[in-house]
PDB file of C-alpha atoms in Angstrom:
ATOM      1  CA  MET A 102     195.555  -3.661 -16.968  1.00 62.00           C
ATOM      2  CA  VAL A 103     191.699  -3.445 -16.367  1.00 65.00           C
ATOM      3  CA  VAL A 104     191.214  -6.748 -17.748  1.00 72.00           C
ATOM      4  CA  GLN A 105     193.998  -8.877 -15.968  1.00 75.00           C
ATOM      5  CA  SER A 106     192.978  -7.259 -13.322  1.00 79.00           C
ATOM      6  CA  TYR A 107     189.580  -9.297 -13.206  1.00 76.00           C
ATOM      7  CA  TYR A 108     191.499 -12.404 -13.737  1.00 77.00           C
ATOM      8  CA  ASP A 109     194.128 -11.923 -10.755  1.00 77.00           C
ATOM      9  CA  PHE A 110     190.032 -10.872  -8.752  1.00 79.00           C
ATOM     10  CA  ALA A 111     188.724 -14.149 -10.218  1.00 78.00           C
ATOM     11  CA  SER A 112     191.742 -16.374  -9.098  1.00 76.00           C
ATOM     12  CA  SER A 113     192.235 -14.969  -5.593  1.00 77.00           C
ATOM     13  CA  THR A 114     188.377 -15.174  -4.899  1.00 79.00           C
ATOM     14  CA  GLY A 115     187.716 -19.106  -6.111  1.00 77.00           C
ATOM     15  CA  PHE A 116     185.697 -18.751  -9.265  1.00 80.00           C
ATOM     16  CA  SER A 117     186.997 -19.551 -12.652  1.00 77.00           C
ATOM     17  CA  VAL A 118     186.179 -17.116 -15.848  1.00 80.00           C
ATOM     18  CA  ARG A 119     185.131 -17.779 -19.584  1.00 79.00           C
ATOM     19  CA  LEU A 120     185.059 -15.622 -22.424  1.00 79.00           C
ATOM     20  CA  GLY A 121     180.861 -14.338 -23.305  1.00 81.00           C
ATOM     21  CA  SER A 122     180.385 -12.504 -25.926  1.00 83.00           C
ATOM     22  CA  THR A 123     182.911  -9.642 -27.786  1.00 87.00           C
ATOM     23  CA  LYS A 124     182.124  -7.113 -30.557  1.00 88.00           C
ATOM     24  CA  ASN A 125     184.729  -6.277 -33.395  1.00 87.00           C
ATOM     25  CA  ILE A 126     185.064  -3.226 -36.086  1.00 86.00           C
ATOM     26  CA  LEU A 127     186.937  -3.865 -39.421  1.00 83.00           C
ATOM     27  CA  ASP A 128     189.464  -1.840 -39.805  1.00 80.00           C
ATOM     28  CA  LYS A 129     189.621  -0.798 -43.740  1.00 80.00           C
ATOM     29  CA  GLU A 130     193.101   0.531 -44.031  1.00 80.00           C
ATOM     30  CA  THR A 131     194.678  -2.760 -42.832  1.00 80.00           C
ATOM     31  CA  ASP A 132     191.393  -5.034 -43.341  1.00 80.00           C
ATOM     32  CA  GLN A 133     191.721  -6.520 -39.608  1.00 83.00           C
ATOM     33  CA  LYS A 134     189.575  -6.917 -37.074  1.00 84.00           C
ATOM     34  CA  ILE A 135     189.274  -4.652 -33.967  1.00 85.00           C
ATOM     35  CA  LEU A 136     188.152  -5.734 -30.720  1.00 87.00           C
ATOM     36  CA  LEU A 137     186.434  -3.083 -29.042  1.00 87.00           C
ATOM     37  CA  MET A 138     184.115  -5.244 -26.553  1.00 87.00           C
ATOM     38  CA  LYS A 139     183.989  -8.177 -24.682  1.00 87.00           C
ATOM     39  CA  ARG A 140     182.455  -9.663 -21.999  1.00 85.00           C
ATOM     40  CA  LEU A 141     183.754 -12.064 -19.239  1.00 84.00           C
ATOM     41  CA  LEU A 142     181.303 -14.392 -17.218  1.00 81.00           C
ATOM     42  CA  CYS A 143     181.648 -16.821 -14.427  1.00 78.00           C
ATOM     43  CA  SER A 144     181.839 -20.273 -15.734  1.00 74.00           C
ATOM     44  CA  LYS A 145     178.839 -21.268 -14.073  1.00 71.00           C
ATOM     45  CA  GLN A 146     176.849 -18.760 -15.474  1.00 67.00           C
ATOM     46  CA  GLY A 147     174.179 -19.563 -18.270  1.00 61.00           C
ATOM     47  CA  SER A 148     171.704 -21.693 -18.337  1.00 59.00           C
ATOM     48  CA  PRO A 149     172.113 -25.459 -16.744  1.00 56.00           C
ATOM     49  CA  ASN A 150     169.460 -27.118 -19.221  1.00 53.00           C
ATOM     50  CA  LEU A 151     171.201 -25.659 -22.366  1.00 47.00           C
ATOM     51  CA  ILE A 152     174.232 -27.248 -21.529  1.00 45.00           C
ATOM     52  CA  LEU A 153     172.817 -30.697 -19.971  1.00 46.00           C
ATOM     53  CA  PRO A 154     169.275 -30.928 -22.223  1.00 51.00           C
ATOM     54  CA  SER A 155     167.223 -33.501 -20.277  1.00 51.00           C
ATOM     55  CA  THR A 156     167.615 -37.205 -21.953  1.00 52.00           C
ATOM     56  CA  HIS A 157     166.258 -40.656 -21.730  1.00 53.00           C
ATOM     57  CA  GLY A 158     168.480 -43.405 -19.876  1.00 53.00           C
ATOM     58  CA  THR A 159     171.924 -43.138 -18.681  1.00 52.00           C
ATOM     59  CA  ARG A 160     175.065 -41.149 -19.602  1.00 50.00           C
ATOM     60  CA  ARG A 161     178.329 -40.132 -19.163  1.00 50.00           C
ATOM     61  CA  LYS A 162     178.936 -37.551 -16.105  1.00 51.00           C
ATOM     62  CA  ASN A 163     179.783 -33.874 -17.240  1.00 49.00           C
ATOM     63  CA  GLY A 164     181.974 -31.734 -15.052  1.00 51.00           C
ATOM     64  CA  VAL A 165     180.115 -28.780 -16.645  1.00 51.00           C
ATOM     65  CA  PHE A 166     177.740 -27.080 -14.417  1.00 60.00           C
ATOM     66  CA  ARG A 167     176.039 -23.672 -14.504  1.00 61.00           C
ATOM     67  CA  CYS A 168     173.435 -22.222 -12.332  1.00 62.00           C
ATOM     68  CA  GLY A 169     171.739 -19.872 -14.646  1.00 61.00           C
ATOM     69  CA  TYR A 170     172.616 -16.637 -12.535  1.00 59.00           C
ATOM     70  CA  LEU A 171     173.788 -13.297 -14.506  1.00 69.00           C
ATOM     71  CA  ALA A 172     177.407 -12.854 -12.588  1.00 77.00           C
ATOM     72  CA  SER A 173     179.553 -10.735 -15.323  1.00 82.00           C
ATOM     73  CA  ILE A 174     181.394  -7.759 -16.616  1.00 85.00           C
ATOM     74  CA  LYS A 175     182.179  -5.889 -19.363  1.00 87.00           C
ATOM     75  CA  PHE A 176     184.908  -4.091 -21.236  1.00 86.00           C
ATOM     76  CA  LYS A 177     185.146  -1.632 -24.023  1.00 89.00           C
ATOM     77  CA  ARG A 178     187.942   0.082 -25.583  1.00 87.00           C
ATOM     78  CA  ILE A 179     188.523   4.053 -25.528  1.00 84.00           C
ATOM     79  CA  ASP A 180     188.775   5.476 -28.961  1.00 80.00           C
ATOM     80  CA  MET A 181     190.391   2.907 -30.503  1.00 77.00           C
ATOM     81  CA  SER A 182     193.310   3.284 -27.988  1.00 81.00           C
ATOM     82  CA  ASP A 183     194.948   0.630 -25.908  1.00 81.00           C
ATOM     83  CA  LYS A 184     193.400   1.498 -23.371  1.00 84.00           C
ATOM     84  CA  TRP A 185     190.363  -0.014 -21.374  1.00 84.00           C
ATOM     85  CA  VAL A 186     187.547   0.913 -18.936  1.00 85.00           C
ATOM     86  CA  THR A 187     184.504  -1.266 -16.669  1.00 85.00           C
ATOM     87  CA  ASP A 188     181.220  -0.497 -18.400  1.00 85.00           C
ATOM     88  CA  SER A 189     179.306  -2.353 -16.256  1.00 85.00           C
ATOM     89  CA  VAL A 190     179.858  -5.171 -13.787  1.00 84.00           C
ATOM     90  CA  ASN A 191     177.573  -8.245 -11.583  1.00 82.00           C
ATOM     91  CA  LEU A 192     179.723  -9.531  -8.937  1.00 79.00           C
ATOM     92  CA  ASP A 193     176.395 -11.413  -7.896  1.00 76.00           C
ATOM     93  CA  HIS A 194     177.126 -15.261  -7.278  1.00 76.00           C
ATOM     94  CA  ASN A 195     174.828 -17.821  -6.477  1.00 73.00           C
ATOM     95  CA  HIS A 196     177.137 -20.317  -5.692  1.00 72.00           C
ATOM     96  CA  SER A 197     179.302 -21.315  -3.192  1.00 76.00           C
ATOM     97  CA  PHE A 198     183.553 -20.058  -3.999  1.00 77.00           C
ATOM     98  CA  THR A 199     186.390 -22.695  -4.194  1.00 75.00           C
ATOM     99  CA  THR A 200     187.829 -22.940  -0.772  1.00 75.00           C
ATOM    100  CA  HIS A 201     191.463 -22.005  -0.527  1.00 74.00           C
ATOM    101  CA  SER A 202     193.028 -25.384  -0.316  1.00 72.00           C
ATOM    102  CA  LYS A 203     191.303 -26.389  -3.668  1.00 76.00           C
ATOM    103  CA  ILE A 204     191.824 -22.759  -5.539  1.00 73.00           C
ATOM    104  CA  ARG A 205     194.908 -24.258  -7.681  1.00 73.00           C
ATOM    105  CA  TYR A 206     192.457 -26.390  -9.309  1.00 71.00           C
ATOM    106  CA  LEU A 207     190.714 -23.471 -11.376  1.00 78.00           C
ATOM    107  CA  PRO A 208     191.599 -23.800 -14.716  1.00 75.00           C
ATOM    108  CA  ILE A 209     192.016 -19.865 -14.482  1.00 73.00           C
ATOM    109  CA  ASN A 210     195.269 -20.593 -12.216  1.00 75.00           C
ATOM    110  CA  ARG A 211     196.377 -24.003 -13.947  1.00 83.00           C
ATOM    111  CA  SER A 212     199.468 -23.654 -16.798  1.00 81.00           C
ATOM    112  CA  ILE A 213     202.356 -24.794 -18.252  1.00 85.00           C
ATOM    113  CA  SER A 214     205.502 -22.668 -18.502  1.00 84.00           C
ATOM    114  CA  HIS A 215     207.371 -23.229 -21.367  1.00 85.00           C
ATOM    115  CA  THR A 216     210.219 -24.846 -20.170  1.00 86.00           C
ATOM    116  CA  SER A 217     207.605 -27.544 -18.578  1.00 85.00           C
ATOM    117  CA  LYS A 218     206.268 -28.217 -21.720  1.00 85.00           C
ATOM    118  CA  ILE A 219     210.239 -28.488 -23.189  1.00 87.00           C
ATOM    119  CA  LEU A 220     210.647 -30.821 -20.378  1.00 86.00           C
ATOM    120  CA  PHE A 221     207.173 -33.295 -20.992  1.00 86.00           C
ATOM    121  CA  SER A 222     207.725 -32.858 -24.846  1.00 83.00           C
ATOM    122  CA  SER A 223     211.326 -34.522 -24.160  1.00 84.00           C
ATOM    123  CA  LEU A 224     209.921 -36.928 -21.526  1.00 86.00           C
ATOM    124  CA  ALA A 225     206.860 -37.785 -23.721  1.00 82.00           C
ATOM    125  CA  ASP A 226     209.513 -38.365 -26.997  1.00 78.00           C
ATOM    126  CA  VAL A 227     210.949 -41.532 -24.565  1.00 79.00           C
ATOM    127  CA  ASN A 228     207.418 -42.875 -23.405  1.00 80.00           C
ATOM    128  CA  VAL A 229     207.279 -41.866 -20.558  1.00 85.00           C
ATOM    129  CA  PRO A 230     204.047 -42.112 -19.145  1.00 87.00           C
ATOM    130  CA  VAL A 231     201.601 -38.722 -18.479  1.00 85.00           C
ATOM    131  CA  SER A 232     201.519 -40.188 -14.973  1.00 87.00           C
ATOM    132  CA  GLN A 233     204.946 -40.932 -14.306  1.00 88.00           C
ATOM    133  CA  GLN A 234     205.921 -37.305 -15.695  1.00 87.00           C
ATOM    134  CA  ALA A 235     203.128 -35.979 -13.388  1.00 88.00           C
ATOM    135  CA  VAL A 236     205.004 -38.021 -10.225  1.00 89.00           C
ATOM    136  CA  TYR A 237     208.776 -36.569 -11.042  1.00 87.00           C
ATOM    137  CA  PHE A 238     207.617 -33.420 -12.227  1.00 88.00           C
ATOM    138  CA  SER A 239     205.861 -33.308  -8.556  1.00 86.00           C
ATOM    139  CA  ASN A 240     208.920 -34.297  -6.392  1.00 88.00           C
ATOM    140  CA  GLN A 241     211.206 -31.778  -8.442  1.00 86.00           C
ATOM    141  CA  LEU A 242     209.130 -28.963  -7.200  1.00 84.00           C
ATOM    142  CA  GLY A 243     208.622 -29.924  -3.512  1.00 88.00           C
ATOM    143  CA  GLY A 244     204.768 -31.304  -4.433  1.00 84.00           C
ATOM    144  CA  PRO A 245     201.655 -31.162  -6.507  1.00 80.00           C
ATOM    145  CA  GLU A 246     200.473 -28.124  -4.819  1.00 80.00           C
ATOM    146  CA  ASN A 247     204.091 -26.428  -6.684  1.00 83.00           C
ATOM    147  CA  MET A 248     203.618 -27.914  -9.661  1.00 84.00           C
ATOM    148  CA  GLY A 249     200.668 -24.867 -11.488  1.00 82.00           C
ATOM    149  CA  CYS A 250     199.201 -27.523 -13.274  1.00 85.00           C
ATOM    150  CA  MET A 251     197.365 -31.189 -13.121  1.00 84.00           C
ATOM    151  CA  THR A 252     197.992 -34.492 -14.990  1.00 86.00           C
ATOM    152  CA  LEU A 253     194.766 -33.930 -17.102  1.00 85.00           C
ATOM    153  CA  ASP A 254     196.665 -30.523 -18.797  1.00 87.00           C
ATOM    154  CA  ILE A 255     200.080 -32.383 -19.164  1.00 86.00           C
ATOM    155  CA  ASN A 256     197.846 -35.351 -20.938  1.00 85.00           C
ATOM    156  CA  ASN A 257     196.163 -32.953 -23.106  1.00 83.00           C
ATOM    157  CA  MET A 258     199.226 -31.072 -23.906  1.00 84.00           C
ATOM    158  CA  VAL A 259     200.999 -34.163 -24.900  1.00 80.00           C
ATOM    159  CA  ARG A 260     198.067 -35.538 -26.927  1.00 75.00           C
ATOM    160  CA  ASP A 261     198.243 -31.678 -28.419  1.00 73.00           C
ATOM    161  CA  ASP A 262     201.761 -32.201 -29.578  1.00 72.00           C
ATOM    162  CA  ARG A 263     201.317 -35.518 -31.193  1.00 67.00           C
ATOM    163  CA  ILE A 264     198.341 -34.203 -32.839  1.00 62.00           C
ATOM    164  CA  ASP A 265     200.599 -31.777 -34.621  1.00 60.00           C
ATOM    165  CA  LEU A 266     202.923 -34.118 -35.036  1.00 57.00           C
ATOM    166  CA  LYS A 267     200.989 -36.112 -36.997  1.00 62.00           C
ATOM    167  CA  ASN A 268     199.336 -33.522 -39.009  1.00 63.00           C
ATOM    168  CA  TYR A 269     203.024 -32.408 -39.761  1.00 60.00           C
ATOM    169  CA  ASP A 270     204.451 -36.147 -40.702  1.00 65.00           C
ATOM    170  CA  VAL A 271     201.498 -36.125 -43.343  1.00 73.00           C
ATOM    171  CA  HIS A 272     202.482 -33.319 -44.973  1.00 75.00           C
ATOM    172  CA  LEU A 273     206.402 -33.740 -45.140  1.00 78.00           C
ATOM    173  CA  ILE A 274     205.485 -37.673 -46.846  1.00 82.00           C
ATOM    174  CA  VAL A 275     203.082 -36.784 -49.522  1.00 83.00           C
ATOM    175  CA  GLU A 276     205.930 -33.629 -50.455  1.00 85.00           C
ATOM    176  CA  GLU A 277     208.555 -36.639 -50.407  1.00 87.00           C
ATOM    177  CA  PHE A 278     206.119 -39.004 -52.207  1.00 89.00           C
ATOM    178  CA  GLU A 279     205.635 -35.813 -55.069  1.00 90.00           C
ATOM    179  CA  ILE A 280     209.571 -35.421 -55.087  1.00 90.00           C
ATOM    180  CA  LYS A 281     210.149 -38.956 -55.893  1.00 91.00           C
ATOM    181  CA  LYS A 282     207.030 -38.689 -58.675  1.00 90.00           C
ATOM    182  CA  LEU A 283     209.043 -35.980 -60.724  1.00 92.00           C
ATOM    183  CA  GLU A 284     211.899 -37.475 -60.392  1.00 91.00           C
ATOM    184  CA  ASN A 285     210.609 -40.960 -61.414  1.00 91.00           C
ATOM    185  CA  ALA A 286     207.065 -41.025 -63.340  1.00 91.00           C
ATOM    186  CA  GLN A 287     206.585 -44.729 -62.672  1.00 92.00           C
ATOM    187  CA  PHE A 288     206.421 -44.306 -59.005  1.00 94.00           C
ATOM    188  CA  PHE A 289     203.196 -44.135 -58.049  1.00 95.00           C
ATOM    189  CA  TYR A 290     200.886 -43.106 -54.586  1.00 93.00           C
ATOM    190  CA  ASP A 291     197.592 -42.363 -53.477  1.00 92.00           C
ATOM    191  CA  LEU A 292     195.567 -41.118 -50.654  1.00 88.00           C
ATOM    192  CA  VAL A 293     192.429 -40.707 -49.098  1.00 85.00           C
ATOM    193  CA  LYS A 294     190.912 -38.730 -46.573  1.00 77.00           C
ATOM    194  CA  ASP A 295     188.380 -38.582 -44.542  1.00 72.00           C
ATOM    195  CA  ASP A 296     185.389 -35.726 -43.939  1.00 71.00           C
ATOM    196  CA  GLU A 297     187.379 -34.258 -41.775  1.00 65.00           C
ATOM    197  CA  GLY A 298     190.257 -33.366 -44.035  1.00 67.00           C
ATOM    198  CA  ARG A 299     192.718 -36.089 -41.616  1.00 69.00           C
ATOM    199  CA  LEU A 300     194.526 -39.116 -43.634  1.00 76.00           C
ATOM    200  CA  LYS A 301     192.731 -42.479 -43.640  1.00 79.00           C
ATOM    201  CA  HIS A 302     194.643 -44.693 -45.916  1.00 86.00           C
ATOM    202  CA  LEU A 303     198.010 -44.044 -47.817  1.00 89.00           C
ATOM    203  CA  PHE A 304     199.583 -46.375 -50.647  1.00 94.00           C
ATOM    204  CA  TRP A 305     202.371 -46.454 -52.685  1.00 94.00           C
ATOM    205  CA  ALA A 306     204.798 -48.493 -54.562  1.00 95.00           C
ATOM    206  CA  ASP A 307     208.064 -47.323 -56.657  1.00 94.00           C
ATOM    207  CA  PRO A 308     208.923 -48.801 -59.972  1.00 93.00           C
ATOM    208  CA  THR A 309     211.344 -51.681 -58.252  1.00 94.00           C
ATOM    209  CA  MET A 310     207.887 -52.802 -56.523  1.00 95.00           C
ATOM    210  CA  ILE A 311     205.539 -52.366 -59.572  1.00 94.00           C
ATOM    211  CA  GLU A 312     208.317 -54.579 -62.104  1.00 94.00           C
ATOM    212  CA  ASN A 313     208.520 -57.220 -59.091  1.00 94.00           C
ATOM    213  CA  TYR A 314     204.971 -57.380 -59.404  1.00 94.00           C
ATOM    214  CA  LYS A 315     204.769 -57.653 -63.327  1.00 93.00           C
ATOM    215  CA  LEU A 316     207.355 -60.662 -62.428  1.00 93.00           C
ATOM    216  CA  PHE A 317     205.788 -62.389 -59.932  1.00 94.00           C
ATOM    217  CA  GLY A 318     202.805 -61.259 -58.534  1.00 90.00           C
ATOM    218  CA  ASP A 319     200.867 -64.728 -59.439  1.00 91.00           C
ATOM    219  CA  SER A 320     200.382 -64.707 -55.228  1.00 91.00           C
ATOM    220  CA  ILE A 321     199.858 -62.325 -52.994  1.00 93.00           C
ATOM    221  CA  THR A 322     200.303 -61.876 -49.224  1.00 93.00           C
ATOM    222  CA  PHE A 323     198.835 -58.954 -47.494  1.00 91.00           C
ATOM    223  CA  ASP A 324     200.706 -58.981 -44.479  1.00 86.00           C
ATOM    224  CA  THR A 325     199.624 -56.516 -41.616  1.00 82.00           C
ATOM    225  CA  THR A 326     202.308 -57.912 -38.874  1.00 76.00           C
ATOM    226  CA  TYR A 327     203.784 -53.953 -38.654  1.00 70.00           C
ATOM    227  CA  LYS A 328     201.440 -51.928 -36.431  1.00 64.00           C
ATOM    228  CA  THR A 329     202.213 -48.613 -35.067  1.00 58.00           C
ATOM    229  CA  ASN A 330     200.640 -47.185 -31.970  1.00 54.00           C
ATOM    230  CA  VAL A 331     201.643 -42.883 -32.486  1.00 59.00           C
ATOM    231  CA  TYR A 332     199.699 -42.859 -35.856  1.00 63.00           C
ATOM    232  CA  SER A 333     196.821 -45.171 -34.633  1.00 63.00           C
ATOM    233  CA  MET A 334     197.570 -47.167 -38.093  1.00 75.00           C
ATOM    234  CA  VAL A 335     198.094 -50.484 -39.530  1.00 82.00           C
ATOM    235  CA  PHE A 336     201.208 -50.842 -41.864  1.00 86.00           C
ATOM    236  CA  GLY A 337     200.504 -53.310 -44.552  1.00 89.00           C
ATOM    237  CA  MET A 338     202.722 -54.318 -47.244  1.00 92.00           C
ATOM    238  CA  PHE A 339     201.759 -56.566 -50.265  1.00 94.00           C
ATOM    239  CA  CYS A 340     204.391 -59.402 -50.451  1.00 94.00           C
ATOM    240  CA  GLY A 341     205.289 -62.082 -53.048  1.00 94.00           C
ATOM    241  CA  VAL A 342     208.149 -64.767 -53.439  1.00 94.00           C
ATOM    242  CA  ASN A 343     210.874 -63.838 -56.504  1.00 92.00           C
ATOM    243  CA  HIS A 344     212.180 -66.601 -58.115  1.00 90.00           C
ATOM    244  CA  HIS A 345     215.219 -66.853 -55.452  1.00 91.00           C
ATOM    245  CA  ARG A 346     212.225 -67.826 -53.306  1.00 90.00           C
ATOM    246  CA  LYS A 347     213.012 -64.591 -51.217  1.00 92.00           C
ATOM    247  CA  THR A 348     210.055 -61.773 -49.947  1.00 92.00           C
ATOM    248  CA  THR A 349     209.571 -59.502 -52.222  1.00 94.00           C
ATOM    249  CA  ILE A 350     207.132 -56.538 -51.571  1.00 94.00           C
ATOM    250  CA  PHE A 351     204.937 -55.011 -54.935  1.00 95.00           C
ATOM    251  CA  GLY A 352     203.488 -52.430 -52.634  1.00 95.00           C
ATOM    252  CA  SER A 353     202.802 -50.451 -48.914  1.00 93.00           C
ATOM    253  CA  VAL A 354     200.053 -49.206 -47.060  1.00 91.00           C
ATOM    254  CA  PHE A 355     199.010 -47.216 -44.289  1.00 86.00           C
ATOM    255  CA  LEU A 356     195.143 -47.970 -43.556  1.00 83.00           C
ATOM    256  CA  ARG A 357     193.076 -46.044 -40.310  1.00 71.00           C
ATOM    257  CA  TYR A 358     190.412 -48.731 -40.105  1.00 57.00           C
ATOM    258  CA  PHE A 359     191.467 -52.763 -40.792  1.00 46.00           C
ATOM    259  CA  VAL A 360     188.483 -54.258 -42.817  1.00 44.00           C
ATOM    260  CA  HIS A 361     187.482 -57.817 -41.084  1.00 42.00           C
ATOM    261  CA  SER A 362     186.095 -59.976 -43.494  1.00 40.00           C
ATOM    262  CA  LEU A 363     182.739 -61.659 -42.864  1.00 39.00           C
TER     263      LEU A 363
END
């Protein structure tokens, strides 16, 4: 494929590629967008002022560098078919290419295979640090030059997996609470989401907790001893003491933020 040929050229030459402009049309029969044109740019194409605007004071260094030139290539689809042709190309780069010894660090040359993702996910499930995962993976392949990825890539993959897991678990627990509410109308739960739709607070109490509160709710303690690092939320319990001087729970809650009293 002509598009893949340009990726291979960039990979061996020593520069990365990013997607530029595209053009689509809507197929009225299938109601789906069809890609007609795409433009690929060198990762350093563009104006540096648009990426790093001037600021007063200090700021964290950014790894994005733009050189203000127009190196790019444009592909067009032929008559709605699966064939593509090169419409225009500009191969003038005003920066030096990555040296051969460092080509493997370019984003275009870094990827994690499906098998490796399974390995990293399994190690993350048993709390093996990403740095140790990278060392183990490097030793198995005979050195970091054979990994095909960097520690940063592994860290990003593990982070994304945890985000997906968190979102799945939130939906799972809400579904479970809805089932409990259908089985017993006295079961109560409530949740609060932030502006991005993510879970912020979650409270629940089953009928036994509610009944215990009615009987022994004269004195209440809010216990936040138990915490979890996976979800970055505080688990709290509303507790009291029954007539046998045993601890009883009135309700439970997950909190995104813990508010300290002044």
